[in-house]
Short mmCIF file of C-alpha atoms in Angstrom, two decimals:
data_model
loop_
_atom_site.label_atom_id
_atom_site.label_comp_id
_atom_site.label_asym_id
_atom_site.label_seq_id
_atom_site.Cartn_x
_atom_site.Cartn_y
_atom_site.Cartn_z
CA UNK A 1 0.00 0.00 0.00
CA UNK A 2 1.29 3.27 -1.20
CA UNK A 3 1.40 6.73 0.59
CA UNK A 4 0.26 9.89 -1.67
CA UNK A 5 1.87 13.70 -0.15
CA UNK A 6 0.57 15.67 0.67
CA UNK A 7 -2.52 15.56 -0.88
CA UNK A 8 -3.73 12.66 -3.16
CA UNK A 9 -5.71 14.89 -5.42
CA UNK A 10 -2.39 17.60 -5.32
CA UNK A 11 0.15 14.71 -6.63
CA UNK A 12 -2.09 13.33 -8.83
CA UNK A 13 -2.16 16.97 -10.82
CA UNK A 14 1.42 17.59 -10.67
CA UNK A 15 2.98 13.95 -10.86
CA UNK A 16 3.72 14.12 -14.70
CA UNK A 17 5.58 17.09 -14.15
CA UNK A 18 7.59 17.53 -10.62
CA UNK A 19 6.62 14.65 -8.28
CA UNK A 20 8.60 12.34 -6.78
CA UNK A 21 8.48 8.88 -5.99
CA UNK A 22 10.52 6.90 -2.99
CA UNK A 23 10.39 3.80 -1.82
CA UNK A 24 10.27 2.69 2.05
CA UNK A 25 9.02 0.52 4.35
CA UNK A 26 5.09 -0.09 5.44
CA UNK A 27 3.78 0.34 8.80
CA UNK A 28 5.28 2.47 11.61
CA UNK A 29 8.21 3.27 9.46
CA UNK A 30 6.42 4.93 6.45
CA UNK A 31 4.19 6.43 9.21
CA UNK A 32 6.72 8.17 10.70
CA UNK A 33 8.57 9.58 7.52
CA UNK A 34 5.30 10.93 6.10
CA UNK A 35 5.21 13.32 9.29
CA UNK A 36 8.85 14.24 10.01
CA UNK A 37 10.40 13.82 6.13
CA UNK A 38 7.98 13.57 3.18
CA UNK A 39 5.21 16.03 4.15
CA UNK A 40 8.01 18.73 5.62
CA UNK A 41 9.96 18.43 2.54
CA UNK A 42 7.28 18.65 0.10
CA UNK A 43 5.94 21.80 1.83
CA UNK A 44 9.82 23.14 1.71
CA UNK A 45 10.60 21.87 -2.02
CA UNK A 46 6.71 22.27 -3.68
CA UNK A 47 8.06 18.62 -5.26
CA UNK A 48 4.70 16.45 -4.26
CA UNK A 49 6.02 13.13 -3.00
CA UNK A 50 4.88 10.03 -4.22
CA UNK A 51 5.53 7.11 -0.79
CA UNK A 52 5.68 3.48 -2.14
CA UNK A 53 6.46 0.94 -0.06
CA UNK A 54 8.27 -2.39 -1.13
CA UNK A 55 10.83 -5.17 0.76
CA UNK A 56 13.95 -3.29 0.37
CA UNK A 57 15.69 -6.42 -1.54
CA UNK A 58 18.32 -5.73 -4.57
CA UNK A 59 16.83 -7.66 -6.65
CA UNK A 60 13.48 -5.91 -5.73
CA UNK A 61 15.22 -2.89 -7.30
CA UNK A 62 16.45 -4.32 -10.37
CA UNK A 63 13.62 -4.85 -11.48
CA UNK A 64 11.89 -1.77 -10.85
CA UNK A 65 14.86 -0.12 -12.87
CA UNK A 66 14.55 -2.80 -15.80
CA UNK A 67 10.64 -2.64 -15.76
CA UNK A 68 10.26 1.01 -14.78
CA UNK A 69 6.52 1.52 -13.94
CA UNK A 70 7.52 4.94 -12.29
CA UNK A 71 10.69 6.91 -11.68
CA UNK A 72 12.08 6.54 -8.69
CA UNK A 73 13.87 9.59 -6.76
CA UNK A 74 15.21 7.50 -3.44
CA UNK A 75 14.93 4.39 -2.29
CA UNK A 76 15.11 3.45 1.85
CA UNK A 77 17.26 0.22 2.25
CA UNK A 78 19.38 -1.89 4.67
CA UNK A 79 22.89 -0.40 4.17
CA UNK A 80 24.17 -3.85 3.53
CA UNK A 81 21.51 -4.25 0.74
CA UNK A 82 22.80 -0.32 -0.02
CA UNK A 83 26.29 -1.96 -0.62
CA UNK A 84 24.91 -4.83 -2.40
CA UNK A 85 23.13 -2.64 -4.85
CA UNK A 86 25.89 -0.77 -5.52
CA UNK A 87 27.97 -3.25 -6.64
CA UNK A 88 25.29 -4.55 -8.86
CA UNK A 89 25.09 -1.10 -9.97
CA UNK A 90 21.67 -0.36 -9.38
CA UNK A 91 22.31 3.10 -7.14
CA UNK A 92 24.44 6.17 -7.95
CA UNK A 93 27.77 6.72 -5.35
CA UNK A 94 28.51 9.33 -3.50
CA UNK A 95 31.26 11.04 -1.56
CA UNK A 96 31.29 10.70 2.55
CA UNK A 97 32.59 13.77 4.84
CA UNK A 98 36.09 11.72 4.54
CA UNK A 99 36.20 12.22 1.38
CA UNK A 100 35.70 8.14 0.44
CA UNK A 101 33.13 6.76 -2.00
CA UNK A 102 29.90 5.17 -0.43
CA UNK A 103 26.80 3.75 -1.21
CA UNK A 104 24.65 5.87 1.13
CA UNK A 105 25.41 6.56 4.74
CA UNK A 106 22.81 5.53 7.52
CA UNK A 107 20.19 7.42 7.84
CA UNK A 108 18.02 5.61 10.77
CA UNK A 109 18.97 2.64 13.47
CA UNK A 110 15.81 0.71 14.14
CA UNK A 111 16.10 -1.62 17.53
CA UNK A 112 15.04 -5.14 16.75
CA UNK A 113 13.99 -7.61 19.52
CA UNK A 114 11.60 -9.88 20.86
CA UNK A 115 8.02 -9.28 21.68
CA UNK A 116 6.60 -11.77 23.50
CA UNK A 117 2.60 -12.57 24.39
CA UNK A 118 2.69 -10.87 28.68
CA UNK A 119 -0.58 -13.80 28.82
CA UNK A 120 1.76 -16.57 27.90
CA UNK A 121 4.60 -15.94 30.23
CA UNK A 122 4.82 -15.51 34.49
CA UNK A 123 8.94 -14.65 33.39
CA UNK A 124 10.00 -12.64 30.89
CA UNK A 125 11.84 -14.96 28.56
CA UNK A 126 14.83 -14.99 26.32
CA UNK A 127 16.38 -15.98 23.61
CA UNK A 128 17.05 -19.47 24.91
CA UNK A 129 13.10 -19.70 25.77
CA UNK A 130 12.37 -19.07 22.15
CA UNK A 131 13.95 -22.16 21.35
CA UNK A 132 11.86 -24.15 24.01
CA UNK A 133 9.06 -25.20 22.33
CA UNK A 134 8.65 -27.90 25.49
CA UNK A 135 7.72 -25.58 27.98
CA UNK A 136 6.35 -22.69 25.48
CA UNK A 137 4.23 -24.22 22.75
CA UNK A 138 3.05 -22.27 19.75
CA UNK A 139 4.42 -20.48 16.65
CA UNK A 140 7.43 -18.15 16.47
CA UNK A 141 7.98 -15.44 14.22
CA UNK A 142 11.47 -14.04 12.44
CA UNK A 143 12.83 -13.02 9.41
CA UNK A 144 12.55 -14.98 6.01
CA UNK A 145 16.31 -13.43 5.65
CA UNK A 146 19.56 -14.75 7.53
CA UNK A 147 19.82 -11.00 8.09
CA UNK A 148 19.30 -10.91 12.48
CA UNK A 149 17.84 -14.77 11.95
CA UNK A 150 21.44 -16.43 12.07
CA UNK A 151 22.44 -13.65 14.59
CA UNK A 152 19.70 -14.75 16.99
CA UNK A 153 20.47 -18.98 16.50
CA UNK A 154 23.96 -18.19 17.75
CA UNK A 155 22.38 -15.21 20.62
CA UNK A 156 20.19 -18.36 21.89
CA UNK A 157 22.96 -21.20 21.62
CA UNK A 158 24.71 -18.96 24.40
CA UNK A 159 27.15 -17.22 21.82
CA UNK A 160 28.09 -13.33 23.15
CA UNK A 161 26.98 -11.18 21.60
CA UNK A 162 30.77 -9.58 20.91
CA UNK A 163 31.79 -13.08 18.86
CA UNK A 164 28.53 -13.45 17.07
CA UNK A 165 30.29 -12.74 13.67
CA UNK A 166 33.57 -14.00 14.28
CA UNK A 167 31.48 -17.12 14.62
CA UNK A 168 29.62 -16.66 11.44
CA UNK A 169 32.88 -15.80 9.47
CA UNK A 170 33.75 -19.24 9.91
CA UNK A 171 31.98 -22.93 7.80
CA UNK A 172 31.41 -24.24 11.24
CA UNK A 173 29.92 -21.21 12.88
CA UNK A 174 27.71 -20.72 9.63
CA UNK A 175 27.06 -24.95 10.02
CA UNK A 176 26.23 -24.20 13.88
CA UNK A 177 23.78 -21.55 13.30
CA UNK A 178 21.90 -23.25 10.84
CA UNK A 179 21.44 -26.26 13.14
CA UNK A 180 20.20 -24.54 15.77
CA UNK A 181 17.69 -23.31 13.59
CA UNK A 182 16.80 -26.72 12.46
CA UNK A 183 15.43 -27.25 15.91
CA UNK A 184 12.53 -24.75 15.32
CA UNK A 185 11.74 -24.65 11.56
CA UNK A 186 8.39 -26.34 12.30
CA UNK A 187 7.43 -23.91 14.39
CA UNK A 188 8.67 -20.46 12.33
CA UNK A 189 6.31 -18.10 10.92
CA UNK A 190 7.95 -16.17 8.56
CA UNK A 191 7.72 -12.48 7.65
CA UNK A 192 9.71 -10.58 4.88
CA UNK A 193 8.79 -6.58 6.01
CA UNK A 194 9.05 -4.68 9.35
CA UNK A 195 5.14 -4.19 9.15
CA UNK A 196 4.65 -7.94 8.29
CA UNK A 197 6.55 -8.80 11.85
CA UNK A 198 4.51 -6.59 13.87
CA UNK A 199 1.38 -7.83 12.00
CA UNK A 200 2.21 -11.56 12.94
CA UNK A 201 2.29 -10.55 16.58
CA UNK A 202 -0.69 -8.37 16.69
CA UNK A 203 -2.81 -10.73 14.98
CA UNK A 204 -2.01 -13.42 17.32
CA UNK A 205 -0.21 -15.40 14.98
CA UNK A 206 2.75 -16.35 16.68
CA UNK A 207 3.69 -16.68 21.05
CA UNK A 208 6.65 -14.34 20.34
CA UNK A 209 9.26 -13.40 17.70
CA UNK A 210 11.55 -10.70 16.33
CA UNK A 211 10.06 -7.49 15.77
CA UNK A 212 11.24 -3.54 15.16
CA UNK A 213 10.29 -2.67 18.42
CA UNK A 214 8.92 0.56 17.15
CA UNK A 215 5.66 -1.79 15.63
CA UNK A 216 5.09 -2.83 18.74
CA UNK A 217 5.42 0.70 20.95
CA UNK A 218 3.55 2.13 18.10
CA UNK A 219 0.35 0.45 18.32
CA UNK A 220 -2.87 1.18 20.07
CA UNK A 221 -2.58 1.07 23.65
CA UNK A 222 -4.86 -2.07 24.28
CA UNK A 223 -2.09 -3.84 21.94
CA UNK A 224 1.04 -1.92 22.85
CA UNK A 225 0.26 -3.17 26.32
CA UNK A 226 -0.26 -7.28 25.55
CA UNK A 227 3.20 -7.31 24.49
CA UNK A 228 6.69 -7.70 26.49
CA UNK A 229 10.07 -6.69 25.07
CA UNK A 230 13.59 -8.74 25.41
CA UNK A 231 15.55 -5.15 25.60
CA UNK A 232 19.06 -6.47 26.92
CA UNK A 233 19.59 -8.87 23.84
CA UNK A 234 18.11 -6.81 20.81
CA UNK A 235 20.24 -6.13 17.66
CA UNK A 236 20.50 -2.99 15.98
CA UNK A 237 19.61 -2.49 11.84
CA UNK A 238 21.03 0.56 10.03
CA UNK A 239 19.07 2.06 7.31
CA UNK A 240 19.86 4.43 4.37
CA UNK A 241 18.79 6.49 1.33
CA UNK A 242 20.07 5.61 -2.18
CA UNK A 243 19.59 6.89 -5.24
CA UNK A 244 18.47 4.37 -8.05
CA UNK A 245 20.94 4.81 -11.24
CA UNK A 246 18.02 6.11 -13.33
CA UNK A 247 17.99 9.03 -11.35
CA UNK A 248 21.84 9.93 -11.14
CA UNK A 249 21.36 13.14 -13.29
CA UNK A 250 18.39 13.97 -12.35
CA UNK A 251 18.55 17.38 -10.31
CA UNK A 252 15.64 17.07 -7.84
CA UNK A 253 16.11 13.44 -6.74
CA UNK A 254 19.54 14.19 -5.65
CA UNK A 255 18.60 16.93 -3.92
CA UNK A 256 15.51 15.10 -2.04
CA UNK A 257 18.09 12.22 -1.12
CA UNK A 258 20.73 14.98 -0.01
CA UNK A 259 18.26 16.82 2.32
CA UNK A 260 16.89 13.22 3.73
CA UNK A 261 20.94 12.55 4.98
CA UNK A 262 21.13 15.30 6.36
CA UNK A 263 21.75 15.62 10.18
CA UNK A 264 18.51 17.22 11.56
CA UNK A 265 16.40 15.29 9.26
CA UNK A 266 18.15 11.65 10.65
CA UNK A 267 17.61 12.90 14.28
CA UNK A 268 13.86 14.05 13.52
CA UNK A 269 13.10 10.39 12.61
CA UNK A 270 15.14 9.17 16.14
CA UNK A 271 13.20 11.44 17.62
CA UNK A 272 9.66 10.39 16.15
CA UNK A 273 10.40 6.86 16.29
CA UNK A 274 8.95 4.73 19.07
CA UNK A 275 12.05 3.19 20.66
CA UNK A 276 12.61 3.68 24.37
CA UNK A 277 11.10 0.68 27.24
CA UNK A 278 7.74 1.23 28.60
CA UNK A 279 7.43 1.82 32.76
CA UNK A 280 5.95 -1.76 32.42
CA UNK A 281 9.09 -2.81 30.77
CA UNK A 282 11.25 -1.16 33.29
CA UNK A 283 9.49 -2.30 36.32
CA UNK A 284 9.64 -6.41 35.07
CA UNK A 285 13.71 -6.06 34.49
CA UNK A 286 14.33 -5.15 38.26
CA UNK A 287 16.62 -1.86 36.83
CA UNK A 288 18.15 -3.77 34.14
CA UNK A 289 17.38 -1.40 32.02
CA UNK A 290 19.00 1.92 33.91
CA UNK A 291 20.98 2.59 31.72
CA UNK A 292 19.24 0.76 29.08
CA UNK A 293 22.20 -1.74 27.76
CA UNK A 294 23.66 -1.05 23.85
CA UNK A 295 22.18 -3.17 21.41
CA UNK A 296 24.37 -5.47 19.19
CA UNK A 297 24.54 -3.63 15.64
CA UNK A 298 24.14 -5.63 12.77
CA UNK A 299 27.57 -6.23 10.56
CA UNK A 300 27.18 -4.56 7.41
CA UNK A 301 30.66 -4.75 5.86
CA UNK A 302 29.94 -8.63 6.93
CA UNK A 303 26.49 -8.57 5.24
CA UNK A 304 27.47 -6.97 1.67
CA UNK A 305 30.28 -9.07 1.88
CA UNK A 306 29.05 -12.18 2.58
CA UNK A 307 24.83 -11.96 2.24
CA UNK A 308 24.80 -13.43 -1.59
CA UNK A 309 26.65 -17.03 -0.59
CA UNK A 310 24.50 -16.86 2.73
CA UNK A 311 20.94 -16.27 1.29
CA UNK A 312 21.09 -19.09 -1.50
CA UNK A 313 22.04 -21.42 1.03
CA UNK A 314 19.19 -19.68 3.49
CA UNK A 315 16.21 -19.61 1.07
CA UNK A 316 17.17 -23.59 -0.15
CA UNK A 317 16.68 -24.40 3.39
CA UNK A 318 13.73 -22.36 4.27
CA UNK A 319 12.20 -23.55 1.11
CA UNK A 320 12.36 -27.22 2.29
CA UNK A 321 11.19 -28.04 5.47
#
């Protein structure tokens, strides 16, 4: 489902001639953009803009570029995927404050973790309970991407967090993760977006599973409230903007894609973004959470390195159960 700014019946005058389209993330994410980046920016620029929302994959974007239905001004992706598309040389590159050559540089860091059913549990659980489908029966949702999945095998197999992708770097560590997750693949319900893993939980269709914890603090308070967060062992995803290589010489894209790197418009979205422990949270960790602990940030250099080999062999074993 697409997002139309600022006014449907506005964009739909002007989109032959100055509107622009991006592509992000449904749910909270594209929620939160629309108030603190698109509408402010089209107000600022006059440039209606045109939200789409898609899965964020590479290959996603190839074949927007080869099958153009629109033309796209920015795109909102992992910055491993960034890298990735970059090399495939799908997005236009651009020089860093150091003077280096990039991709894109992040632009948000969403907190990832578990959200677990308060009706199910007298304890909060962790990352080893997720794997005990003895004493916790029912479905569990993560990612249909090895992206956090493999991170959180080797998080509930005891690994620290510190060594997760030393581990990972190596064929047994790789071997080990997938293993562990061989012990739940009956149970896994998959989901492929942000607003897909919030959607699982909130609809009752899994006991717990990885979620942007922003879906969760996000939602109605009746909902909001049902829910439990594992905030000591969450992992940390960095997002960017990148411009597709259709629009490398086009004047207004690059300036929309400039303007959304920019300092105060990444700490507007940190800002907006639900993504700080509830008093209920708080009070069931006993002051674990004062200070609340760092999260465990997501490799990319290891991801757009290594995320080709890893997802063939991840998709053949997803695929057969």
């Amino acid at each position: 489902m697409g997002c139309l700014l600022p006014a449907e019946a506005m964009a739909k005058r002007a989109h032959t001639l100055r509107s622009l389209t991006v592509l992000t993330f449904a749910g909270k994410i594209a929620q939160t953009q629309k108030k603190v980046l698109f509408t402010p920016y089209s107000q600022l620029s006059g440039h209606p803009l045109i939200c789409r929302t898609w899965n964020g994959e590479p290959s996603a974007l190839r074949q927007q570029e080869e099958h153009p239905v629109h033309s796209l001004a920015a795109v909102m992706m992992e910055c491993s995927s960034l890298q990735i598309g970059c090399e495939m040389g799908l997005l236009t590159k651009e020089t860093d404050s150091r003077n280096q050559i990039v991709c894109s540089t992040p632009s948000a860091s969403i907190d990832y973790a578990m959200a677990w059913d308060r009706f199910r549990f007298e304890v909060a659980p962790g990352w080893a309970d997720f794997w005990d489908v003895a004493r916790h029966p029912g479905r569990r949702s993560l990612r249909r991407d090895p992206r956090t999945t493999l991170e959180i095998a080797l998080l509930a197999d005891g690994i620290p967090a510190d060594a997760l992708y030393r581990v990972l770097n190596s064929r047994d560590g790789l071997n080990h993760a997938f293993m562990k997750l061989d012990q739940i693949r009956p149970y896994i319900a998959w989901w492929s977006t942000p607003e897909e893993a919030g959607q699982i939980l909130l609809s009752g269709g899994a006991l717990m599973g990885l979620v942007p914890t922003g879906e969760i603090l996000g939602a109605q308070a009746d909902s909001r409230d049902k829910f439990g967060l594992l905030w000591k062992q969450r992992l940390l995803v960095q997002y960017g903007w990148g411009v597709p290589r259709n629009a490398a010489h086009n004047n207004a894209s690059l300036a929309l894609a400039s303007w959304l790197e920019q300092p105060a418009q990444k700490q507007a979205f940190a800002n907006a973004w639900p993504s700080l422990p509830s008093m209920q949270d708080i009070t069931a960790a006993g002051g674990a959470l004062s200070p609340l602990p760092p999260a465990t940030v997501v490799d990319d250099s290891f991801w757009g390195q290594n995320l080709p080999a890893i997802a063939e062999r991840f998709h053949r074993w997803a695929a057969h159960p």
